[in-house]
Every structure is written in C-alpha cells, then in structure tokens.
mmCIF file of C-alpha atoms in Angstrom:
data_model
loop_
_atom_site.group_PDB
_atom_site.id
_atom_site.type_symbol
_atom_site.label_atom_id
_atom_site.label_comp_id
_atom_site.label_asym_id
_atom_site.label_seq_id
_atom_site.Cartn_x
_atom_site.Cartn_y
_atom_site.Cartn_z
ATOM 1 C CA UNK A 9 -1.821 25.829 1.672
ATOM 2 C CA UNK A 10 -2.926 22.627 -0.332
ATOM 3 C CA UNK A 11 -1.494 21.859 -3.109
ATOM 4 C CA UNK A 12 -3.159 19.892 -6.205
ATOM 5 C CA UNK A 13 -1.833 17.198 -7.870
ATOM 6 C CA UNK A 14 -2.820 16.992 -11.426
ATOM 7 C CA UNK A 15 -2.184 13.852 -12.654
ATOM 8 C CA UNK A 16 -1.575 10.558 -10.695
ATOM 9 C CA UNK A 17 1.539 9.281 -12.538
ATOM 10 C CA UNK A 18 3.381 8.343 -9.931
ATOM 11 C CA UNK A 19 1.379 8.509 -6.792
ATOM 12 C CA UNK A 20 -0.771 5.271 -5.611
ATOM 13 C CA UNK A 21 -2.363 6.250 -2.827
ATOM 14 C CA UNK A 22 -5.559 6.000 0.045
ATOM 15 C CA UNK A 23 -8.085 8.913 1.216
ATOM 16 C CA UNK A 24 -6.656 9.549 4.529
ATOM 17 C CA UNK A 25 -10.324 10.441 6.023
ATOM 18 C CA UNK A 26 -10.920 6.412 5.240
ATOM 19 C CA UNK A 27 -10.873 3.822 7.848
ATOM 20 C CA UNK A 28 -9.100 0.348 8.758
ATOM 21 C CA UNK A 29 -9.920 -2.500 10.844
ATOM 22 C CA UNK A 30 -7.433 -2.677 14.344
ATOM 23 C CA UNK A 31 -7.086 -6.270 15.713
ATOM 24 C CA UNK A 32 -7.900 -4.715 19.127
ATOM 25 C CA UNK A 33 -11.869 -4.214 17.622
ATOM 26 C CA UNK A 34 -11.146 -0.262 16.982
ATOM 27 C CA UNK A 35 -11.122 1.464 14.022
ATOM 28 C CA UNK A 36 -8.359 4.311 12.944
ATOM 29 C CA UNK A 37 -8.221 6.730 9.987
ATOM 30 C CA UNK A 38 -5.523 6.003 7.763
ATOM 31 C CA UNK A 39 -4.104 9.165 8.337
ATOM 32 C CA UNK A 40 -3.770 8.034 11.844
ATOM 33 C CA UNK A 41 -1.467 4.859 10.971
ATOM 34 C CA UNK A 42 1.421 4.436 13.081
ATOM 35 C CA UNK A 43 4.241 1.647 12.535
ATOM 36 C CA UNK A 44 3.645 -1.078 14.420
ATOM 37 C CA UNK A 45 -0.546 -0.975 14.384
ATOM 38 C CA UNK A 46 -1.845 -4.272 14.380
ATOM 39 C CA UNK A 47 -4.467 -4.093 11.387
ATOM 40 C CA UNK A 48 -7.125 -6.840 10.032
ATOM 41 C CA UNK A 49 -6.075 -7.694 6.017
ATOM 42 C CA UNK A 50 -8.248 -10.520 3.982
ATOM 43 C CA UNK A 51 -6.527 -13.256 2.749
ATOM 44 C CA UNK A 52 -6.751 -13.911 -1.454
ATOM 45 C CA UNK A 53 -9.671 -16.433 -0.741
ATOM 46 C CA UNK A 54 -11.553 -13.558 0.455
ATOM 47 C CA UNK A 55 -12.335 -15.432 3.397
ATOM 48 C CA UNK A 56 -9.773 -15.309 6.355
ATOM 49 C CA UNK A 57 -8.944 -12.623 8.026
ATOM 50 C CA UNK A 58 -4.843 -12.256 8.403
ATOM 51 C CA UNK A 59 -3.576 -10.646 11.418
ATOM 52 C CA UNK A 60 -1.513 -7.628 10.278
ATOM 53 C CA UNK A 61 1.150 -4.714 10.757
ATOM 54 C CA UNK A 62 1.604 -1.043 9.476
ATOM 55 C CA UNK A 63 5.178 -1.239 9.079
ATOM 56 C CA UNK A 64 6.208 1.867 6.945
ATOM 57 C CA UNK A 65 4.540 4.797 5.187
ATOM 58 C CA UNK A 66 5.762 5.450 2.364
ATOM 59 C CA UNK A 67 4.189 8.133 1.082
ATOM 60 C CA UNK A 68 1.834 11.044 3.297
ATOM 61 C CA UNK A 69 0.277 14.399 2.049
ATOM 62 C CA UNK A 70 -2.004 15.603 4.042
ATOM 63 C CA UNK A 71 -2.154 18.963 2.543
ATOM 64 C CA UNK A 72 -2.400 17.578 -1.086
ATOM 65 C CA UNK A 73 -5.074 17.272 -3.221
ATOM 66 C CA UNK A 74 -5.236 14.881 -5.953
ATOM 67 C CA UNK A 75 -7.973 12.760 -8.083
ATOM 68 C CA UNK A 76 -9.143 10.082 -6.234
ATOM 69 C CA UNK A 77 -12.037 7.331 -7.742
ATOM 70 C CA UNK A 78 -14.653 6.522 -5.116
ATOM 71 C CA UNK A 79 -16.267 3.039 -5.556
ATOM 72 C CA UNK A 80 -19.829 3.136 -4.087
ATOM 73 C CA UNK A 81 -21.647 -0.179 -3.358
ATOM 74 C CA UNK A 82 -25.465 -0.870 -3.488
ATOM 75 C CA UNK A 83 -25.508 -1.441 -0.048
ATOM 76 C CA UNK A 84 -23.331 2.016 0.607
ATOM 77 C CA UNK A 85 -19.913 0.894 1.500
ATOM 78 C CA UNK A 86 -17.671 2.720 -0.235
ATOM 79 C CA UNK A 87 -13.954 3.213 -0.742
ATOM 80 C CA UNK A 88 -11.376 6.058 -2.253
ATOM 81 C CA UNK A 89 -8.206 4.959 -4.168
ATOM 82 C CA UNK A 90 -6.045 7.270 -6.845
ATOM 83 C CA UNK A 91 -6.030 5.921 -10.119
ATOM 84 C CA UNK A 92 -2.757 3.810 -9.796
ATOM 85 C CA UNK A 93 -3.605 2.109 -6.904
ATOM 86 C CA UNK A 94 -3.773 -1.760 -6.870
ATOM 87 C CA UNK A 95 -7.293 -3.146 -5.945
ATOM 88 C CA UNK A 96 -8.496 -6.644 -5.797
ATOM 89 C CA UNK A 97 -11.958 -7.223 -7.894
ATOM 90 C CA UNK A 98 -13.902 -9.815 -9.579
ATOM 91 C CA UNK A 99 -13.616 -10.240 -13.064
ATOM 92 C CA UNK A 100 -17.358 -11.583 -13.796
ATOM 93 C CA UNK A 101 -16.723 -12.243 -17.496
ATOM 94 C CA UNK A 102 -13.543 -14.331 -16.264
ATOM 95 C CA UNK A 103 -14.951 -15.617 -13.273
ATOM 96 C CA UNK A 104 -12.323 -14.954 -11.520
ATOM 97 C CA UNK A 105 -9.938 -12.273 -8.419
ATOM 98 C CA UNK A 106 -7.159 -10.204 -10.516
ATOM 99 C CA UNK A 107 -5.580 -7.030 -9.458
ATOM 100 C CA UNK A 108 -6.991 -4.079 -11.153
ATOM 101 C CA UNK A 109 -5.457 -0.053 -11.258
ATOM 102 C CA UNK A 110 -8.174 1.645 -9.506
ATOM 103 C CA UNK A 111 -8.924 3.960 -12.891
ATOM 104 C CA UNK A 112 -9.663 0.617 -15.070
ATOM 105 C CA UNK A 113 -12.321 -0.877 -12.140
ATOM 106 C CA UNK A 114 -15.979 -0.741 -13.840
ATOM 107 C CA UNK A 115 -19.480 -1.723 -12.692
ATOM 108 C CA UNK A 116 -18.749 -4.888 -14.094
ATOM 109 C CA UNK A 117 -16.209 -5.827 -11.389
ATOM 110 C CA UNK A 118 -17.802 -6.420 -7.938
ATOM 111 C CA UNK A 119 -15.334 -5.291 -4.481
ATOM 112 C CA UNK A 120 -14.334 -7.984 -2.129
ATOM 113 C CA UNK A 121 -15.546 -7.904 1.277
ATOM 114 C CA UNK A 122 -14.954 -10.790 3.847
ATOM 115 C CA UNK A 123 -17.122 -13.939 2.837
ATOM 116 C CA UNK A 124 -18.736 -12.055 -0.030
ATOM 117 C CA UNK A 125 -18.213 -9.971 -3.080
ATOM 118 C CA UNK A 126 -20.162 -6.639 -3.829
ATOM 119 C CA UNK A 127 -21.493 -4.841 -6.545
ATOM 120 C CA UNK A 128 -20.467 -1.375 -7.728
ATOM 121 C CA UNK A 129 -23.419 0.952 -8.009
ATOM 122 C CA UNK A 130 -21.223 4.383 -9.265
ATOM 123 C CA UNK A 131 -18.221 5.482 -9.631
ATOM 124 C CA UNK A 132 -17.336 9.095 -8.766
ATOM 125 C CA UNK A 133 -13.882 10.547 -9.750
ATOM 126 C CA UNK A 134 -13.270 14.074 -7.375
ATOM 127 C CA UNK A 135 -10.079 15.664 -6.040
ATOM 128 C CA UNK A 136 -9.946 15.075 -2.118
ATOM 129 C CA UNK A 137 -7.425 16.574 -0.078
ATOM 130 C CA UNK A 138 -5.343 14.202 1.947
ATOM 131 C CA UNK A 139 -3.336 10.645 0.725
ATOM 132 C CA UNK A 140 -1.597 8.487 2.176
ATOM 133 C CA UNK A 141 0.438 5.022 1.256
ATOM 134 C CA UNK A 142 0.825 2.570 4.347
ATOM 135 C CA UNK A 143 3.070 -0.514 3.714
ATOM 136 C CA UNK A 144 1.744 -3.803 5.510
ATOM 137 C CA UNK A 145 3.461 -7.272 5.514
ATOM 138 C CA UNK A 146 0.811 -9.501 4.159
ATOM 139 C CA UNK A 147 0.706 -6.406 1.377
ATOM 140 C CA UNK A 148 -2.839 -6.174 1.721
ATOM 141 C CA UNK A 149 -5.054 -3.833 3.425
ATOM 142 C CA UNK A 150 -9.176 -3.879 4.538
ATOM 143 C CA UNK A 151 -9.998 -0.215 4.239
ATOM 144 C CA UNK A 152 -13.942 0.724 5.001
ATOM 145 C CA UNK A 153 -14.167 -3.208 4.995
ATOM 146 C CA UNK A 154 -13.116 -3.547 1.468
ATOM 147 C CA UNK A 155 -9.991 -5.717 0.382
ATOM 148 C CA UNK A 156 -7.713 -3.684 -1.525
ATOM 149 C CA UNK A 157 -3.429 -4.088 -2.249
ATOM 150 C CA UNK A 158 -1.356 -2.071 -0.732
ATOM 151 C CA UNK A 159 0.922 -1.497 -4.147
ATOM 152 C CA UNK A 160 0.779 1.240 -6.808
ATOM 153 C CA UNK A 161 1.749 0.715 -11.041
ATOM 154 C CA UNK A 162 3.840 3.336 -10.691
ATOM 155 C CA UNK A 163 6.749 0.646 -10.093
ATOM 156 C CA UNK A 164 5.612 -0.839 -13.457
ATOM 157 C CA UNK A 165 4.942 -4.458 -11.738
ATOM 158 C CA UNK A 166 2.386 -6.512 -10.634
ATOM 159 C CA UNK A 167 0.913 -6.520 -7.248
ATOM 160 C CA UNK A 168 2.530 -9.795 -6.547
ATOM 161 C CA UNK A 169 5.939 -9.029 -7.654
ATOM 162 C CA UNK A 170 6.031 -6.163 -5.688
ATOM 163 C CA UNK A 171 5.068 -7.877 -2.593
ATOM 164 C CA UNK A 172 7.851 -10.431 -3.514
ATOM 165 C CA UNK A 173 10.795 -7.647 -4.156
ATOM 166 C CA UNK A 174 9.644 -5.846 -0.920
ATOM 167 C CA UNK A 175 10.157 -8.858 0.935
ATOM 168 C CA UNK A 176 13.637 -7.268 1.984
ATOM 169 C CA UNK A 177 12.313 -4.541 3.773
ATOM 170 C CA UNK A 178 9.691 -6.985 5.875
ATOM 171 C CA UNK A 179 12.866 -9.071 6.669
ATOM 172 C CA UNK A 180 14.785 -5.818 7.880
ATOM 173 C CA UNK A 181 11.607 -4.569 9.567
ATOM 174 C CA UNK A 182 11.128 -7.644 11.615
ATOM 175 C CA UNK A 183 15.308 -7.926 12.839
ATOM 176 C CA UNK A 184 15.514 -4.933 13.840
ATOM 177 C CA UNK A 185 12.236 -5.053 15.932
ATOM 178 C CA UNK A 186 14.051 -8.395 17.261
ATOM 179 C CA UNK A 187 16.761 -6.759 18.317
ATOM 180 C CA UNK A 188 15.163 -3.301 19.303
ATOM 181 C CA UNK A 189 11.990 -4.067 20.655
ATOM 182 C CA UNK A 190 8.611 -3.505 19.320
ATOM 183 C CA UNK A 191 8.720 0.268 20.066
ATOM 184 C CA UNK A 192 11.410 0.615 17.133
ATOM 185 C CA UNK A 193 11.155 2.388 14.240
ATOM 186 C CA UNK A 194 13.430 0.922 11.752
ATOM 187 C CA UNK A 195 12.554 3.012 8.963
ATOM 188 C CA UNK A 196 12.277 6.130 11.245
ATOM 189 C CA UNK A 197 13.001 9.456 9.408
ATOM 190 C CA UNK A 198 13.467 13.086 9.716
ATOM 191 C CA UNK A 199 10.775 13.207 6.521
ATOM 192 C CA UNK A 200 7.427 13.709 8.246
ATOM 193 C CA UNK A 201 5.299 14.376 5.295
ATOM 194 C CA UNK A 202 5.867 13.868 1.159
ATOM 195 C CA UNK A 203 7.651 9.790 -0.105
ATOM 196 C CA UNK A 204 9.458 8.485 2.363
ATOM 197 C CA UNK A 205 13.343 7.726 1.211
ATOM 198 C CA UNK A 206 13.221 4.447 0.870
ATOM 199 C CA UNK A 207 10.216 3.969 -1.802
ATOM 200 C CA UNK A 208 11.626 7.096 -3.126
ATOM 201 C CA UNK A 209 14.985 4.569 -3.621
ATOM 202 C CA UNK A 210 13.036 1.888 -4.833
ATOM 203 C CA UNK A 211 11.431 4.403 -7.718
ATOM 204 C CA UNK A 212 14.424 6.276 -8.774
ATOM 205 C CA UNK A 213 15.891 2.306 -9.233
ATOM 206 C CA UNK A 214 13.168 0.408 -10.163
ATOM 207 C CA UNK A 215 14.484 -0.494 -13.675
ATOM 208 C CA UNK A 216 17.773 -1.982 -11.618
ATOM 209 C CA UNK A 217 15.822 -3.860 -9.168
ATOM 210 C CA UNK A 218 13.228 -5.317 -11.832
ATOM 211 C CA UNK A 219 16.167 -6.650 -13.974
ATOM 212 C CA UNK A 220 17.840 -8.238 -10.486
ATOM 213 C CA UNK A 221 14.584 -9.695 -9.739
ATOM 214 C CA UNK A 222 14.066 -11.532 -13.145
ATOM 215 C CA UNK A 223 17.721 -13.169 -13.348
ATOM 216 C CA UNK A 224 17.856 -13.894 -9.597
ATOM 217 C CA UNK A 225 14.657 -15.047 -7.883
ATOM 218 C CA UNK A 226 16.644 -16.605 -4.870
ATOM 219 C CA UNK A 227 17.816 -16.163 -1.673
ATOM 220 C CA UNK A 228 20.718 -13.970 -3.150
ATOM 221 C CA UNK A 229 18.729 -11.418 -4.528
ATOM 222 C CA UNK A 230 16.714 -11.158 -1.081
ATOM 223 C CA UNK A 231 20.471 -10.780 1.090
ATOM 224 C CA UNK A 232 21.518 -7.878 -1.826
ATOM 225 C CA UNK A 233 18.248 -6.307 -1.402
ATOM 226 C CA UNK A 234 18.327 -6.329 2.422
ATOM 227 C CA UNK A 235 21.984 -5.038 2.307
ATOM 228 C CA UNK A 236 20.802 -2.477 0.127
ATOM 229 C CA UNK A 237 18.063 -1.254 2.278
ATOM 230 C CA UNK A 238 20.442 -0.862 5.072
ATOM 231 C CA UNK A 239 23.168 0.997 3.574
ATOM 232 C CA UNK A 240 20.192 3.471 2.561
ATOM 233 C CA UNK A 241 18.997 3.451 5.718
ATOM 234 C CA UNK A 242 22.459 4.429 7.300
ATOM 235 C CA UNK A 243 23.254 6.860 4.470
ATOM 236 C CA UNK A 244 19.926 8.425 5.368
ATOM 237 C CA UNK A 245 20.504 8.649 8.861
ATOM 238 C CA UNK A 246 23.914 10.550 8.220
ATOM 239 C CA UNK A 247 22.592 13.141 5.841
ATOM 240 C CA UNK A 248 19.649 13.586 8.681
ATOM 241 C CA UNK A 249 22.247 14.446 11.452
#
C-alpha cells in the first residue's frame, strides 16, 4: 500500500532511487544507507571533497509518496529533493553560495558540482514513491554528484544552525562508537521505517532548543544537549523492551 503525502510541511527529504558517492569508489542508493557508510560530501568551496559518515536516518518511507522537485542540468545530471529540503546553489544576481528550500531554486541558480557549478535546464515537480533523510557529520551530502545539505526548514532554522545544534548527536555518535566499536549503532531503534525518535524529539521541541541555542552558544548548551540525547535514547530503549 503507498501512501501519498500531500503537502511537504514537515518532511525534508531525498528520492531513495538516487545515488551517493562511497569512499571505497562504489556507489549506493540512498535507500541503501546504512550507519556507519563512509560517503564523499563537498566542502562549501565547492572544491574538496570531505571524507564522510551516514550516521543516523532520521526519517525513511519507502512506501510513501510525496512531491518531490527534480533539478535537470544541461548536461543531464539531475537530482530529486522535496520542497523543504536544504540545497546549496548559486545566487548569480548575488554572486554568491546560499542555502536555498528546494521549492524556491529557479533556472537562475546554477547546482554545485565538484570544481564547477551547473546550470538548471527544467524543473519538474512529480510525486515519487520512496524518501528518505540520512544525517551525515560534515551535514552535507553529494547525491547524483550534486552538493546538497542534509537539513530540512521544517525546524524553522538555517542550514548552519542546524548543523551547529546537532553537533550533540555527532559528539554522542562518535563516544559511543569509541567505546563500542565501529559496528555500533548508537541510535539503533525498534522504528524501521517512518521519523526516527530522536528528530521526532528535536521537532516536537524545536521552539525549546532554538531559544537554548540563542542565549547559550557555548560549551554548556552542547553538554545539556548531549545529556538530553541520551536520556532519550535510554527512555527509548525502555519503552522498546
């Protein structure tokens, strides 16, 4: 049964039939994202390739449609994103990178590829079965070669204060790796499909966490947040048993 999703309000998401760049020289669908993949993200120079990791997914329907915008280039990449979906362009009247929601892009803006920016030929807006939202630490993500962010508006920020209040969970994801090993799940769930409980946390108290961030940009905030994330985590763990 699929079910459609008529409005993208509060889902920021990928096609999952699109692809991503593995360190190892392999490509994987993003449907096929495990924690832990090593992944290729570009850098905000648009340059250097950053050697990254899937560490959560926070959000996965594969059975759900919804209305995605597909960016076509004139030399026929092309690229899927919902409509609140973060994606890095170039603003040719300001001359300049900004973060765009994937519904305001134009064929003004030109994509980012590595060493090179691209022009949109069309833009096609469709339902496609199948999104997904993978979390990476350098909160950026090359998908079909294209440089796109990893973050949604739904959490009513910008790209780069998200990546700055989810520095908790890369802190958490990273220790307990240290201290489990690499094949360790920290985030692990009995939720195999739908938003994962933890961005499903962050949602439901994103006007709390927005009004910590702005009085407390320190260290502080960061240990709160951290604790935070693991009393949800053990809380989550309890109601799974």
């Amino acid at each position: 049964m699929t079910t459609i999703f008529l409005g993208p309000i509060d889902s920021g998401c990928y096609f999952g039939g699109d692809f991503v760049n593995l360190v190892n020289g392999n490509y994987r669908r993003i449907d096929q994202l495990q924690v832990g993949d090593r992944i290729w993200s570009l850098a905000n120079d648009g340059q250097t390739l950053i050697e990254d990791e899937m560490i959560l997914m926070m959000d996965a329907e594969p059975n759900s449609s919804i209305s995605f915008y597909t960016f076509i280039t004139f030399d026929g990449h092309f690229l899927s994103l919902t409509g609140t979906h973060y994606i890095a362009v170039i603003d040719t009247d300001l001359n300049k990178t900004i973060y765009m929601q994937a519904s305001k892009v134009t064929n003004k803006h030109q994509l980012i590829m590595q060493n090179r920016t691209v022009k949109i030929n069309k833009i096609i807006q469709s339902f496609r079965t199948g999104f997904y939202s993978p979390l990476t630490t350098t909160g950026n993500l090359l998908v079909n070669n294209i440089s796109t962010s990893v973050y949604v508006a739904s959490y009513g920020v910008l790209p780069e204060i998200l990546h700055r209040v989810f520095t908790p969970i890369r802190i958490y994801y990273y220790l307990m790796r240290w201290l489990f090993g690499n094949n360790y799940n920290p985030f692990k769930s009995n939720i195999t499909y739908g938003l994962h409980p933890l961005p499903a946390f962050l949602k439901a108290n994103k006007t709390t966490i927005r009004f910590l961030y702005n009085i407390e940009q320190n260290i502080i905030l960061i240990i709160i947040m951290t604790l935070t994330i693991y009393l949800s985590q053990k809380y989550i763990k309890r109601n799974a048993i």
